[in-house]
mmCIF file of C-alpha atoms in Angstrom:
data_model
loop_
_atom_site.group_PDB
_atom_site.id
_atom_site.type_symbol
_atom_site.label_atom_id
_atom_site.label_comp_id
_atom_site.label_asym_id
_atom_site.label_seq_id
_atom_site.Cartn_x
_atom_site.Cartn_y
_atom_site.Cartn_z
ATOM 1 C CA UNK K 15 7.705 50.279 112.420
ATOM 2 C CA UNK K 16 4.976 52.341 114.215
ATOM 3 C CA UNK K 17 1.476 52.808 113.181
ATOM 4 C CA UNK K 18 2.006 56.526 112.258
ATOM 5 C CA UNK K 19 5.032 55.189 109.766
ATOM 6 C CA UNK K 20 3.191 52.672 108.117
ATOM 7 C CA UNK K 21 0.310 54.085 107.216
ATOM 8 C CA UNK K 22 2.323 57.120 105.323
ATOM 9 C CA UNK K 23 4.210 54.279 103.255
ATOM 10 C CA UNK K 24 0.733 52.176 102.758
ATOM 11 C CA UNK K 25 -0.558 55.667 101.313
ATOM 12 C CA UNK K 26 2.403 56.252 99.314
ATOM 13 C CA UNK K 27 2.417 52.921 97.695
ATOM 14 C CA UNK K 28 -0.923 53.274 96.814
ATOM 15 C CA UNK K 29 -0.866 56.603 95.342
ATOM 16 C CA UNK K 30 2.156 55.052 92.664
ATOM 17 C CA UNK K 31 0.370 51.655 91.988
ATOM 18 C CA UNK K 32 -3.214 53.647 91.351
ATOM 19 C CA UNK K 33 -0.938 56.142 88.701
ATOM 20 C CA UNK K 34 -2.338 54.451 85.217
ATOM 21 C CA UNK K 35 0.956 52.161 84.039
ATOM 22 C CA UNK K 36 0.120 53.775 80.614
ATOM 23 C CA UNK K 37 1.361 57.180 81.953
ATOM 24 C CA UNK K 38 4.949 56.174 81.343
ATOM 25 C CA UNK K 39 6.171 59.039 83.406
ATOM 26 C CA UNK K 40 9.267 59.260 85.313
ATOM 27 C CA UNK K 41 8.924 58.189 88.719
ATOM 28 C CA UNK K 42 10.980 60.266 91.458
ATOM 29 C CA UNK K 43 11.854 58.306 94.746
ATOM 30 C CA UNK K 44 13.642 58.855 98.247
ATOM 31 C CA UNK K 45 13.668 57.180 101.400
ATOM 32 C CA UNK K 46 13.363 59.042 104.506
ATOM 33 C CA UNK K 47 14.377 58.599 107.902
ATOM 34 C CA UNK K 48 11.669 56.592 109.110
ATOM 35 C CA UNK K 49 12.170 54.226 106.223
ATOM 36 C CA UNK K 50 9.196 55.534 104.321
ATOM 37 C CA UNK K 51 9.500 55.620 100.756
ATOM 38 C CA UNK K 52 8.437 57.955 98.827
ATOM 39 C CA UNK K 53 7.724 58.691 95.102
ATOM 40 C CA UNK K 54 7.297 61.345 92.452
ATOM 41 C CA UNK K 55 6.403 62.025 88.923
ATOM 42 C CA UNK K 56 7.804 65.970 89.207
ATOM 43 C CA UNK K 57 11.385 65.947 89.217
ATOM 44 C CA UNK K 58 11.877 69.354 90.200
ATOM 45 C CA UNK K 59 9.244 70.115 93.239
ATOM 46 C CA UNK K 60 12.303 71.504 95.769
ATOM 47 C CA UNK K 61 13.530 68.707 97.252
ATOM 48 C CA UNK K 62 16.501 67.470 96.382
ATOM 49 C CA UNK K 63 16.127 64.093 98.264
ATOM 50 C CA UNK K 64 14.409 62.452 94.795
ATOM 51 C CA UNK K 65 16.455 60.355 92.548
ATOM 52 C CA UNK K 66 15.394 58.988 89.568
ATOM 53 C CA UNK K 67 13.890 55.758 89.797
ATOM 54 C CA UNK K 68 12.065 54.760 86.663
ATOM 55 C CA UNK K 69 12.515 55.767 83.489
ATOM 56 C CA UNK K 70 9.854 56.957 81.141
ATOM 57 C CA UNK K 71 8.947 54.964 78.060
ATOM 58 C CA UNK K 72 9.174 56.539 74.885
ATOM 59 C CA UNK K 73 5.826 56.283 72.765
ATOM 60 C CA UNK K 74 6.960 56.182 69.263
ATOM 61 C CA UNK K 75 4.410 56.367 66.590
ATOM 62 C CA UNK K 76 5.647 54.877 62.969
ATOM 63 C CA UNK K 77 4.051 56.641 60.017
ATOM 64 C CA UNK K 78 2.254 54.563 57.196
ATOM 65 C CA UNK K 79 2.213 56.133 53.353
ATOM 66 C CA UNK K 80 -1.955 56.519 53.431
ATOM 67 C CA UNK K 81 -4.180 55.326 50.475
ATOM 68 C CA UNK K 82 -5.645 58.271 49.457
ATOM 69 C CA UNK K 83 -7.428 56.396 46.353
ATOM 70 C CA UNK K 84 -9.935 54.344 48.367
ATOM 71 C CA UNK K 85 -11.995 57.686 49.149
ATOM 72 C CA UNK K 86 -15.459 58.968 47.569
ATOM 73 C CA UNK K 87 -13.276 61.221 44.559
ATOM 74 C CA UNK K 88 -17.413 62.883 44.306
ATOM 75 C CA UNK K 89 -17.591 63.717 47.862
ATOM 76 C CA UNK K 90 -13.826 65.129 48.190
ATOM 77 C CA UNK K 91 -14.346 67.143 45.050
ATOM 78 C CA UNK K 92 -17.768 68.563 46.091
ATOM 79 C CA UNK K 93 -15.915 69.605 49.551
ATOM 80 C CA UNK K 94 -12.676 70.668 48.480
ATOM 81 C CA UNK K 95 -13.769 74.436 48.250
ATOM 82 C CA UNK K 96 -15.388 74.622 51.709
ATOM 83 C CA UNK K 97 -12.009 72.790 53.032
ATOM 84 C CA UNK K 98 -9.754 75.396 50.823
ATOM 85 C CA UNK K 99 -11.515 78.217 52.404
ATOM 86 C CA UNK K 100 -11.368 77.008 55.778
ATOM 87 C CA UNK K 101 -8.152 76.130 55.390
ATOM 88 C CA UNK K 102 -7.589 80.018 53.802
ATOM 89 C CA UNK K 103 -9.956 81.688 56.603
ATOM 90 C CA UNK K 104 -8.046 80.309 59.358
ATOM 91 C CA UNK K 105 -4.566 79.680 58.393
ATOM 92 C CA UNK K 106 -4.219 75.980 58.612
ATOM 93 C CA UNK K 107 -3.020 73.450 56.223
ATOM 94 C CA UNK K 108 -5.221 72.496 53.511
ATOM 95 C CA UNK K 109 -3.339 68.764 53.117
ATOM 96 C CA UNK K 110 -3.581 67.962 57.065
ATOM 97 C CA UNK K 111 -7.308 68.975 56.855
ATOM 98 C CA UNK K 112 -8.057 66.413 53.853
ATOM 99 C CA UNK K 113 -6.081 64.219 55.638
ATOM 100 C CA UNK K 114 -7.728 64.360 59.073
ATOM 101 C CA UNK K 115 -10.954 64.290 57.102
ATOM 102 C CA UNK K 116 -9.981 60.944 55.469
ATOM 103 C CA UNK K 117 -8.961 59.034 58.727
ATOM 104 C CA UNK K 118 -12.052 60.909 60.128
ATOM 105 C CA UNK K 119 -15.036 60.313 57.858
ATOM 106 C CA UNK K 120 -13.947 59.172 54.677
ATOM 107 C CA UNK K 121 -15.750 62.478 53.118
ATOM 108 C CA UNK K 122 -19.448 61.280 54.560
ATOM 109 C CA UNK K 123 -20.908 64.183 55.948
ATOM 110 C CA UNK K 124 -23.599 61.537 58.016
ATOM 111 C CA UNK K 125 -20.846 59.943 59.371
ATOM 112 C CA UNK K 126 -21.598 58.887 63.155
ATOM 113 C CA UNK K 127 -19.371 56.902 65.872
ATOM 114 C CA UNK K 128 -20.152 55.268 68.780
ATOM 115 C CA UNK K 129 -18.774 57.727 71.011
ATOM 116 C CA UNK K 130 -20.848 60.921 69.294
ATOM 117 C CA UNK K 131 -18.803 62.799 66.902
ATOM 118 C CA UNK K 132 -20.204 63.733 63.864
ATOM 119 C CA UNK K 133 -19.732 64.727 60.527
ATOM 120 C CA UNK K 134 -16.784 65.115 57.998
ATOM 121 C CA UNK K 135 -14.573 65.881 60.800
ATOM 122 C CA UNK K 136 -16.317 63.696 63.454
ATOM 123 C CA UNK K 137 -17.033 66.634 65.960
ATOM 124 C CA UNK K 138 -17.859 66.094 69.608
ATOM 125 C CA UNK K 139 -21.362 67.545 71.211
ATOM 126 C CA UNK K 140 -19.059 69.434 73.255
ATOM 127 C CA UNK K 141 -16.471 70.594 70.762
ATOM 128 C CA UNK K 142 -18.762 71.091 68.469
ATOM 129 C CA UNK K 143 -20.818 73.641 70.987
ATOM 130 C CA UNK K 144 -17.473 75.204 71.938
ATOM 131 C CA UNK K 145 -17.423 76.141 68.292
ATOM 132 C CA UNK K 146 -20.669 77.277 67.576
ATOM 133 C CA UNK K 147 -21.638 74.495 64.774
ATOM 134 C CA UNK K 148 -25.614 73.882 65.469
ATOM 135 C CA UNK K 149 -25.643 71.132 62.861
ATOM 136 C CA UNK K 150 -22.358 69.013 62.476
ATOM 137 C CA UNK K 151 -23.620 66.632 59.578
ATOM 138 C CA UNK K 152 -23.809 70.368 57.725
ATOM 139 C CA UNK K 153 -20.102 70.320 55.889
ATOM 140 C CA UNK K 154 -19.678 73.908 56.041
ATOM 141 C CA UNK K 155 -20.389 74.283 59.589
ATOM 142 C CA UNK K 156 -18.190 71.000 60.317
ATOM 143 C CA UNK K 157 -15.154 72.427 58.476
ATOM 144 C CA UNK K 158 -15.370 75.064 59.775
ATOM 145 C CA UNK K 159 -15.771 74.251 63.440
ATOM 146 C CA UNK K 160 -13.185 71.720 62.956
ATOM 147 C CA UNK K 161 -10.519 73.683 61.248
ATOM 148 C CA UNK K 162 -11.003 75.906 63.848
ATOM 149 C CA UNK K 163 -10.323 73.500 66.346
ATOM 150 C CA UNK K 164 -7.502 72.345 64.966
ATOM 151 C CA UNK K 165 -5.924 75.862 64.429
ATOM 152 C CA UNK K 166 -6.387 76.352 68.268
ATOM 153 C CA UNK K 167 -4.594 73.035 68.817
ATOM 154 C CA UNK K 168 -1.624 73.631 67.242
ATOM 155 C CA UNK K 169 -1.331 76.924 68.313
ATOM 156 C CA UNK K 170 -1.793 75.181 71.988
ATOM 157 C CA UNK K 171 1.035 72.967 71.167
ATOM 158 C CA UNK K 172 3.228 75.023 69.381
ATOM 159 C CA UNK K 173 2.909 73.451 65.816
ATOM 160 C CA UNK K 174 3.859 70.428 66.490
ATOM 161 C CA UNK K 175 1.685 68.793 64.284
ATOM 162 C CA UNK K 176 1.840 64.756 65.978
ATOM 163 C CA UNK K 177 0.471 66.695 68.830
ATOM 164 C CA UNK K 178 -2.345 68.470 67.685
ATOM 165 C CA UNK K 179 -3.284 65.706 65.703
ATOM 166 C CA UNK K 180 -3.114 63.392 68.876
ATOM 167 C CA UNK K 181 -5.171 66.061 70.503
ATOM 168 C CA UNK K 182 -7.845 66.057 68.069
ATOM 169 C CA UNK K 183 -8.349 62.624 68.942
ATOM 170 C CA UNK K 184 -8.112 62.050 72.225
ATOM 171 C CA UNK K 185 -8.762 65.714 73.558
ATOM 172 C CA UNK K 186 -6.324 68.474 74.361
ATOM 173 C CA UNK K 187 -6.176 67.248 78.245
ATOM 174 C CA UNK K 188 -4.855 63.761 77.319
ATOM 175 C CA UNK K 189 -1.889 65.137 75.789
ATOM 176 C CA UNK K 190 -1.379 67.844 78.312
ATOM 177 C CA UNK K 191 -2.006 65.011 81.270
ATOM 178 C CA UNK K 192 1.146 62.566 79.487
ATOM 179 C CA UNK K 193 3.665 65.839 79.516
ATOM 180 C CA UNK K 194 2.829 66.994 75.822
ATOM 181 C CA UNK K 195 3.450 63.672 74.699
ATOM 182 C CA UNK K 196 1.027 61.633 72.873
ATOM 183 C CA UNK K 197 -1.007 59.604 74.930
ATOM 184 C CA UNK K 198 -0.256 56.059 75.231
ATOM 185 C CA UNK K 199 -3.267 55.059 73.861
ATOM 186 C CA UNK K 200 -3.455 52.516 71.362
ATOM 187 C CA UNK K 201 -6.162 54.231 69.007
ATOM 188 C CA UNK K 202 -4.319 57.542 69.299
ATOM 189 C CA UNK K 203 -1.082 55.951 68.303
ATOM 190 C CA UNK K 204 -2.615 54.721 65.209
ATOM 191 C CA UNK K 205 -4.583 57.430 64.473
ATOM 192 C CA UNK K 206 -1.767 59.667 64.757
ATOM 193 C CA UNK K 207 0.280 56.984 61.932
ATOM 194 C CA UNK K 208 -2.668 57.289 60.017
ATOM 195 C CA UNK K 209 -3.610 60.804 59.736
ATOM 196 C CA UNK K 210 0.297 61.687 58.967
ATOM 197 C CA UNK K 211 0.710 59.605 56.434
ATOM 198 C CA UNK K 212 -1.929 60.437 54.294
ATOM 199 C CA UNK K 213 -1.077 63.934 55.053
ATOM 200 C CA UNK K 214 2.682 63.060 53.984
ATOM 201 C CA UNK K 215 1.158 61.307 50.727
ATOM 202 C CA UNK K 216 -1.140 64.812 50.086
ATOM 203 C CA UNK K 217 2.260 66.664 50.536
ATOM 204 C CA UNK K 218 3.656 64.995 48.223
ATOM 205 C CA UNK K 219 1.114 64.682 45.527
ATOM 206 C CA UNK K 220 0.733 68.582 46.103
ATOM 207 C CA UNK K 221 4.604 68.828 45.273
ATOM 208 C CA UNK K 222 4.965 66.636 42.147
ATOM 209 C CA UNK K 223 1.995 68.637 40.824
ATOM 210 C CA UNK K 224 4.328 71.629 41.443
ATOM 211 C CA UNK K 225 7.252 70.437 39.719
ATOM 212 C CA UNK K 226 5.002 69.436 36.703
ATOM 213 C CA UNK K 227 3.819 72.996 36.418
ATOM 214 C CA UNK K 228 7.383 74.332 36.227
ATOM 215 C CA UNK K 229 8.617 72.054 33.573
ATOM 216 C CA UNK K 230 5.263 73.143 31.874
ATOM 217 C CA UNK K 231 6.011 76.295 31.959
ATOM 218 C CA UNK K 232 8.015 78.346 29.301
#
């Protein structure tokens, strides 16, 4: 093998083995005349030489029926006009934003992680700038910026709601890097379970309220 050969296959192998294994892509691969290998994540990039050699693995994210009763009931009532008019203002789901809310803060408004985010809906420096909220431990302003944000995500990802929600947590990028998938991420995964199924368990309340209504009603 000559010196010219082997250093295009020593590149290509370590462009794949450097690719995070959490991508979970599908890996391309052909072997031209020289005997280099070579490998892809872009099935269709004009060249029909690439075969499919790996196949992605599926992240699959299994939805839990959320607790809704463990919350501050004080806190969720106090809010639950600033969420309905968010939710009003900006055309997004009024369940999914209590929801995100609960995996997010658990209603406190001085709610802080490690990484930053603040607030009822745990907003980013950066998000939270992008929005225009000057004080994200203010609830209106965190809503707000929030519900925003998540309107913009699922528009982004066509209203599929695991993907916005995935977004919210790990950033828009992530899920756009992974092929509009959710990212292989552990905390995503589970955030995504969790987040869904107190949504799910909102949905429902919000429809056996309905149906008690009716039969109220003469």
């Amino acid at each position: 093998m000559s010196k010219t050969v082997f250093m295009k296959l020593t590149i290509t192998l370590i462009v794949l083995f450097l690719t995070p294994i959490g991508a979970h892509a599908d890996i391309y691969k052909f072997t031209d005349e020289h005997g280099v290998t070579h490998f892809h994540n872009i099935p269709a990039i004009g060249d029909t030489r690439y075969k499919l050699f790996k196949r992605e693995a599926k992240t699959t994210v299994t939805l839990r029926k959320g607790n809704i009763s463990q919350f501050n009931s004080a806190n969720r009532k106090r809010y639950s006009p600033i969420i309905s008019t968010a939710a009003r203002n900006y055309k997004v789901d009024e369940s999914l934003l209590h929801a995100v809310i609960m995996a997010e803060s658990g209603y406190n408004p001085l709610a802080r992680s490690p990484k930053g985010a603040m607030g009822l809906m745990q907003l980013m420096p950066g998000t939270a700038k992008r929005y225009g909220v000057t004080n994200s431990q203010d609830p209106s302003q965190n809503i707000h910026g929030g519900t925003r944000y998540m309107r913009d995500l699922l528009k982004m990802f066509d209203n599929n709601l695991k993907l916005a929600v995935a977004a919210y947590n790990s950033g828009e990028n992530a899920v756009i890097k992974y092929g509009n998938k959710i990212p292989p991420y552990n905390e995503t995964i589970n955030y995504v379970s969790k987040v869904l199924g107190f949504y799910q368990t909102l949905q429902s309340k919000k429809a056996l309220a309905a149906q008690s209504t009716l039969a109220l009603a003469p």
